[in-house]
PDB file of C-alpha atoms in Angstrom:
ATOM      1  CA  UNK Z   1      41.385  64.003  69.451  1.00  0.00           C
ATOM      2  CA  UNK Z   2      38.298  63.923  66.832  1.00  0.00           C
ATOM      3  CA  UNK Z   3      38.741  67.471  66.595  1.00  0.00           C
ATOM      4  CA  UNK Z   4      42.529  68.588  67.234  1.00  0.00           C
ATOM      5  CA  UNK Z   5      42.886  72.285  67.511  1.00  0.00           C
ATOM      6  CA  UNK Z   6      45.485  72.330  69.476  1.00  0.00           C
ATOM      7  CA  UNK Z   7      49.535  72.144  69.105  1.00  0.00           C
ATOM      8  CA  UNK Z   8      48.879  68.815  71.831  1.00  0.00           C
ATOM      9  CA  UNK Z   9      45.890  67.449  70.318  1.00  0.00           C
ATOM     10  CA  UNK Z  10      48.200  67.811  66.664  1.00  0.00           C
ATOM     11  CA  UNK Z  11      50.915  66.429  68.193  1.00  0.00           C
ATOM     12  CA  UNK Z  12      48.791  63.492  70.094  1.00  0.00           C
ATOM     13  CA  UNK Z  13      47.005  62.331  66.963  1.00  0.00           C
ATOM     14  CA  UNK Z  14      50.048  62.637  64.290  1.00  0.00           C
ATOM     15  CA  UNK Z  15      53.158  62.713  65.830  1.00  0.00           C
ATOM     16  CA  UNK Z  16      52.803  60.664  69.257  1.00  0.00           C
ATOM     17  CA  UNK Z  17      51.841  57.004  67.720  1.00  0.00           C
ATOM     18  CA  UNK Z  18      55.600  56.659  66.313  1.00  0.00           C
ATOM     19  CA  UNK Z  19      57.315  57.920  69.259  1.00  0.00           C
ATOM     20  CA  UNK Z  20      55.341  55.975  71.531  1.00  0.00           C
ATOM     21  CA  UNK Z  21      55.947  52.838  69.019  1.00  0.00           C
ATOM     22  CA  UNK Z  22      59.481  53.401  69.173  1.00  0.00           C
ATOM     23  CA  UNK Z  23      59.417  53.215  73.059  1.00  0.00           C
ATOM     24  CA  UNK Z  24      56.817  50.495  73.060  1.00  0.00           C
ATOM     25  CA  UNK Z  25      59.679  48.353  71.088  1.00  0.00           C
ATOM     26  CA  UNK Z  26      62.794  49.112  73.254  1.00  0.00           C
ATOM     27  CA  UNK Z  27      60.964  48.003  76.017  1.00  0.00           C
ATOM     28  CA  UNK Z  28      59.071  44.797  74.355  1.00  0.00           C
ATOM     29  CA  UNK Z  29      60.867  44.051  70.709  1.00  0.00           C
ATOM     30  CA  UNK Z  30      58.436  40.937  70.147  1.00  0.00           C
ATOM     31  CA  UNK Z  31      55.080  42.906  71.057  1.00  0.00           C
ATOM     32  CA  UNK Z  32      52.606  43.690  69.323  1.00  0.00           C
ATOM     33  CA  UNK Z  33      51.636  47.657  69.065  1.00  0.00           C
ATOM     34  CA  UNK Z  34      48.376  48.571  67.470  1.00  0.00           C
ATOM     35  CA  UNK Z  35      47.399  52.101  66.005  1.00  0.00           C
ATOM     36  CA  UNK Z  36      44.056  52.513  65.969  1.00  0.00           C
ATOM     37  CA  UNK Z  37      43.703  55.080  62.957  1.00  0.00           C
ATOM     38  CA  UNK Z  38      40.377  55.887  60.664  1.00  0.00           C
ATOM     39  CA  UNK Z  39      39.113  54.441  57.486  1.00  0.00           C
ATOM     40  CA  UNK Z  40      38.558  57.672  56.508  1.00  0.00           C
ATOM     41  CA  UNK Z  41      42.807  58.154  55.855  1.00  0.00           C
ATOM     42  CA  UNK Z  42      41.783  55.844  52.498  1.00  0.00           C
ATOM     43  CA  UNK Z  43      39.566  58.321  51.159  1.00  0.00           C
ATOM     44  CA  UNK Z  44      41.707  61.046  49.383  1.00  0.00           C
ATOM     45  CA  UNK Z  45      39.312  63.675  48.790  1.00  0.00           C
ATOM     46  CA  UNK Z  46      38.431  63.742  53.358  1.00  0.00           C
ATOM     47  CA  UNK Z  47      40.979  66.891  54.044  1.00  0.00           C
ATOM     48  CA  UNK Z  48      39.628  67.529  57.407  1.00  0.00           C
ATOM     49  CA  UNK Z  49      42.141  68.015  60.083  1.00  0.00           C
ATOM     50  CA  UNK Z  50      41.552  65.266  61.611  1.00  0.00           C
ATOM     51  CA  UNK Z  51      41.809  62.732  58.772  1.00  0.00           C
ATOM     52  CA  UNK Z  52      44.861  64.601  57.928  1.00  0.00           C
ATOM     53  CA  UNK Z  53      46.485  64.177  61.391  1.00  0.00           C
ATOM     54  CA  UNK Z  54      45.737  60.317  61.393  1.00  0.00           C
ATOM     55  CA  UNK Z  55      47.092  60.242  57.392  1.00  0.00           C
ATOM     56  CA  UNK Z  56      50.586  61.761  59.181  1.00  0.00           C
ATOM     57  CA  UNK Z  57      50.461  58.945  62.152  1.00  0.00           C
ATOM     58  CA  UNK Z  58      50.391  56.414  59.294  1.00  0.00           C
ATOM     59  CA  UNK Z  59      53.164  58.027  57.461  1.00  0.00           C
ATOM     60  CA  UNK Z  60      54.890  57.901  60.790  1.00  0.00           C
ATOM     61  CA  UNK Z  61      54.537  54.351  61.586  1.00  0.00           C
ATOM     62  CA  UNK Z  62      56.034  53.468  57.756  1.00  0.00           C
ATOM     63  CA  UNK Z  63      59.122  50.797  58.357  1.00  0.00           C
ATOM     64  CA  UNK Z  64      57.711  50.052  61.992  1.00  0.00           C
ATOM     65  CA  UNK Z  65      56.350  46.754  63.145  1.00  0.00           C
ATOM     66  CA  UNK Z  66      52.780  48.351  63.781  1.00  0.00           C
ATOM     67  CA  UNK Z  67      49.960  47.118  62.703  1.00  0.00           C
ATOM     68  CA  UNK Z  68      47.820  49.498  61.800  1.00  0.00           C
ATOM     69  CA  UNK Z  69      43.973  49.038  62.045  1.00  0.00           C
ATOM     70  CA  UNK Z  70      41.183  51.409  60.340  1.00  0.00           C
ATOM     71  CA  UNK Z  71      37.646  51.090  61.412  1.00  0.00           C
ATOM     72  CA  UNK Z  72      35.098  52.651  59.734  1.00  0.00           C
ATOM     73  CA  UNK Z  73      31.800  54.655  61.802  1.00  0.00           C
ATOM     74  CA  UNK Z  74      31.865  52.418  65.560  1.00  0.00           C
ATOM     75  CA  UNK Z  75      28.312  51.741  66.350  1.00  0.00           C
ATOM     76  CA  UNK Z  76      27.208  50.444  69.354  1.00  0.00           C
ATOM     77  CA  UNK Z  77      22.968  50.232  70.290  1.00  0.00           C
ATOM     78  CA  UNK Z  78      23.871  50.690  73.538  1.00  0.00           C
ATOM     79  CA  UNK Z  79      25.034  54.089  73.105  1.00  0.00           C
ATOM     80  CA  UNK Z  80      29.048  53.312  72.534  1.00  0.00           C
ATOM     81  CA  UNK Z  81      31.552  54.662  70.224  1.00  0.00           C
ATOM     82  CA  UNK Z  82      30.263  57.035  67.933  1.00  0.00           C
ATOM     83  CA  UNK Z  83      26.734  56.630  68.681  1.00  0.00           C
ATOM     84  CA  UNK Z  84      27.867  58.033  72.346  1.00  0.00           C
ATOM     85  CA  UNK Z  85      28.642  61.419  70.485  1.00  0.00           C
ATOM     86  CA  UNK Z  86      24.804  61.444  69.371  1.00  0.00           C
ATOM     87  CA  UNK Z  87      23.079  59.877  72.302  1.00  0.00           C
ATOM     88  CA  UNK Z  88      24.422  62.907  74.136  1.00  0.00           C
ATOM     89  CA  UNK Z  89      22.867  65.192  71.161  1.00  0.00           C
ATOM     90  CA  UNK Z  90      19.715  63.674  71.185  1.00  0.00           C
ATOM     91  CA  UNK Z  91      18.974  62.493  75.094  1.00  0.00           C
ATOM     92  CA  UNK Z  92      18.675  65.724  76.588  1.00  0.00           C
ATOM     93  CA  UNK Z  93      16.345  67.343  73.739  1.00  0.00           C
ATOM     94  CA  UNK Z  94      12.752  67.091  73.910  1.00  0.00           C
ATOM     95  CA  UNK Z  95      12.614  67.274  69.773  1.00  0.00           C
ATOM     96  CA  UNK Z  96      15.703  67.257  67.973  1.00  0.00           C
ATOM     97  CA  UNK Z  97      15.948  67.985  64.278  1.00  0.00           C
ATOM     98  CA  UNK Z  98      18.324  65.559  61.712  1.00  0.00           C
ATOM     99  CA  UNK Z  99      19.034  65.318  58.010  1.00  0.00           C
ATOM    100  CA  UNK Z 100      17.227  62.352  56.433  1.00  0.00           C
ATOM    101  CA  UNK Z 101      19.006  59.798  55.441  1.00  0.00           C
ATOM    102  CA  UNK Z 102      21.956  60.735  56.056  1.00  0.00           C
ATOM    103  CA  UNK Z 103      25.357  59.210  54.845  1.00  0.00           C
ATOM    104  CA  UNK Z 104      25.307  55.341  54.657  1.00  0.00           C
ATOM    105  CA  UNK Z 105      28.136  53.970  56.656  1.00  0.00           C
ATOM    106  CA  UNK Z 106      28.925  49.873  57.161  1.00  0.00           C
ATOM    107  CA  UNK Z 107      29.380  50.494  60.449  1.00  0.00           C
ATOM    108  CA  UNK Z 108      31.433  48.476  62.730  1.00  0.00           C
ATOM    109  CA  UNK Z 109      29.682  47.591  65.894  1.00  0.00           C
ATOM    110  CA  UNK Z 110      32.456  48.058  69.095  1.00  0.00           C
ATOM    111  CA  UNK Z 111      32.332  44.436  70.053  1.00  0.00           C
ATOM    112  CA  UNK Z 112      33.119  43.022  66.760  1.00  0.00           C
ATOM    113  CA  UNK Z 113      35.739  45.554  66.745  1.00  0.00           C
ATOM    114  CA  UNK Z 114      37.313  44.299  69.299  1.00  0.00           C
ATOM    115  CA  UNK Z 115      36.927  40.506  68.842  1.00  0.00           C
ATOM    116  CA  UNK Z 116      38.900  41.677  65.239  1.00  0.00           C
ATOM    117  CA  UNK Z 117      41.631  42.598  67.524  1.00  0.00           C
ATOM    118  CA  UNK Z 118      41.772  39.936  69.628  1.00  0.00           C
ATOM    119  CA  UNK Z 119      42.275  37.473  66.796  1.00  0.00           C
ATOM    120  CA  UNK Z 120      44.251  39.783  64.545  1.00  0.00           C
ATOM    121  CA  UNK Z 121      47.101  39.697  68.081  1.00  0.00           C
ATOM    122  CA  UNK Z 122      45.932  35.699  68.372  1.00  0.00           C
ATOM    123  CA  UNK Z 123      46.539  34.919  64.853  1.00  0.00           C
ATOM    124  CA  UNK Z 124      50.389  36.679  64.476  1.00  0.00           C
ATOM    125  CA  UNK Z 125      49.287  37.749  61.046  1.00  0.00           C
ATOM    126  CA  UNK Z 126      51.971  39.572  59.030  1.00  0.00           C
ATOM    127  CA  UNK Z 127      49.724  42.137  57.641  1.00  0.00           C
ATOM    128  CA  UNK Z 128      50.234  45.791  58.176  1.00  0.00           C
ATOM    129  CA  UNK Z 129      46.975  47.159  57.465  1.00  0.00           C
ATOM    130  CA  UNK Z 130      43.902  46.167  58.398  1.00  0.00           C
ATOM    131  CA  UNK Z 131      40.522  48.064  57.092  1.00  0.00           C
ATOM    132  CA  UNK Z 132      37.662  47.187  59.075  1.00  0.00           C
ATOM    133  CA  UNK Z 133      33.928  47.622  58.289  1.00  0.00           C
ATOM    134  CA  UNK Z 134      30.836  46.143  59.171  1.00  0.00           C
ATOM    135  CA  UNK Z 135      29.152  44.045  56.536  1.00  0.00           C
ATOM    136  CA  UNK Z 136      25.737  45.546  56.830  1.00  0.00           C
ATOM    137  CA  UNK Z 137      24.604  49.193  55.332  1.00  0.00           C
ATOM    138  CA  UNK Z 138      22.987  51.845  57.598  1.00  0.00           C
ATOM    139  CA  UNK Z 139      22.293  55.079  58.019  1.00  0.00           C
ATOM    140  CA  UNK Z 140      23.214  57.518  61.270  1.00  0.00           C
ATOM    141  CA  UNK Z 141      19.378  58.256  60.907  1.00  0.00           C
ATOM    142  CA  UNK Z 142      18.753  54.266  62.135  1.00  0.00           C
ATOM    143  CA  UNK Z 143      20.742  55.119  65.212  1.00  0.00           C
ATOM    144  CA  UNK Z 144      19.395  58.427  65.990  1.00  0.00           C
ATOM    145  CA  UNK Z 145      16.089  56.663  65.847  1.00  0.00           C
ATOM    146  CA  UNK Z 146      16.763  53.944  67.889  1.00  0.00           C
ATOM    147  CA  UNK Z 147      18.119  56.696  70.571  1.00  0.00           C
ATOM    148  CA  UNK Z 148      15.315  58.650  70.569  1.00  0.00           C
ATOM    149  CA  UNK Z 149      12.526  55.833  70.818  1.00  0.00           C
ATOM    150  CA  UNK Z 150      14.752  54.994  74.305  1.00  0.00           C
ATOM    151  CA  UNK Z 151      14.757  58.802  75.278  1.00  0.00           C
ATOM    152  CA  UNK Z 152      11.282  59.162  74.417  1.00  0.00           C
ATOM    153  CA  UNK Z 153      12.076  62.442  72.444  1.00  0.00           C
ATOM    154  CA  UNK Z 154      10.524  63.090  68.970  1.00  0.00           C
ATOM    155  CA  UNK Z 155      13.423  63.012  65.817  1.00  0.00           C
ATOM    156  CA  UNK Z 156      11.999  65.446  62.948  1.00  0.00           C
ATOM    157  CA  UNK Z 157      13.693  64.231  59.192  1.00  0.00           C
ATOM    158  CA  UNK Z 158      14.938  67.597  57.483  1.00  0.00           C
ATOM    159  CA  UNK Z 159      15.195  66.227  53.962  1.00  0.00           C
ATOM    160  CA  UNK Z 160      18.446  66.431  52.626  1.00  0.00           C
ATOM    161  CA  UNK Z 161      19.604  68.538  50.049  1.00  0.00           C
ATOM    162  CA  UNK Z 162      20.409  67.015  46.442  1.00  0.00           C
ATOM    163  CA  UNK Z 163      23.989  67.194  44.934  1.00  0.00           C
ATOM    164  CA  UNK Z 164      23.305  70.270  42.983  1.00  0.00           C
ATOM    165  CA  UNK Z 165      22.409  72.671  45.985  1.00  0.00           C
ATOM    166  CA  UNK Z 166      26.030  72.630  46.773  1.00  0.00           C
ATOM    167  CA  UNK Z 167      27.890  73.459  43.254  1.00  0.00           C
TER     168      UNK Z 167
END
């Protein structure tokens, strides 16, 4: 869940991956299980709930056989992964306003992401931990263009606010 609120979603995100794992194993000891978790779990200062919930899945997993993969922002132009999230924002809008620029990610585009899994599983590597980002900079504000030019809505920049504003 991207935004667990409740005692499911919790228990889904944090406490399910190692008790699934565990089954996963008694039922297939030479598999391989994968947890998908978030890049953002790296980035101590990200307390959100969610980030926290995918820190205690990792925890979990510690001592397992998983292999644990981290992918940072999924883009997809066609409207997959996160960008999904903001087509939906921005499709049914005639004008839809958006900070400018925006965060820079190194987005990972969903098809590279999975080719990574396919030859992480192909290779047998003995590595835990895998990080995963794309190797090119961009901004949300790229993709929420692209999306609008194909919606044929109008995407007004709000400027964003320096560092300061917020201390």
């Amino acid at each position: 869940s991207r935004y667990p609120q409740t005692e499911l979603e919790e228990y889904v995100n944090a406490e399910f991956p190692s008790q699934f794992e565990l089954i996963f194993r008694s039922v297939n000891p030479q598999g391989i299980f994968i947890h998908i978790s978030s890049i953002s779990v790296v980035v101590n200062s990200l307390q959100d709930h969610y980030t926290l919930t995918k820190r205690r899945a990792e925890k979990n997993l510690l001592g397992s056989k998983a292999i644990i993969i981290r992918p940072s922002l999924i883009w997809s132009w066609e409207g997959k992964g996160d960008a999904e999230r903001l087509e939906k924002h921005i499709a049914h809008k005639l004008v839809t306003v958006m900070l400018y620029p925006g965060n820079l990610h190194l987005p990972v585009l969903v098809s590279d992401l999975a080719q990574t899994i396919v030859d992480l599983i192909q290779d047998n590597n003995r590595q835990k931990v895998f990080n995963i980002v794309g190797d090119t900079s961009c901004r949300v504000w790229n993709l929420a263009k692209h999306i609008s030019r194909q919606y044929n809505t109008f995407l007004i920049p709000l400027p964003t606010l320096p560092d300061w504003f917020f201390l």
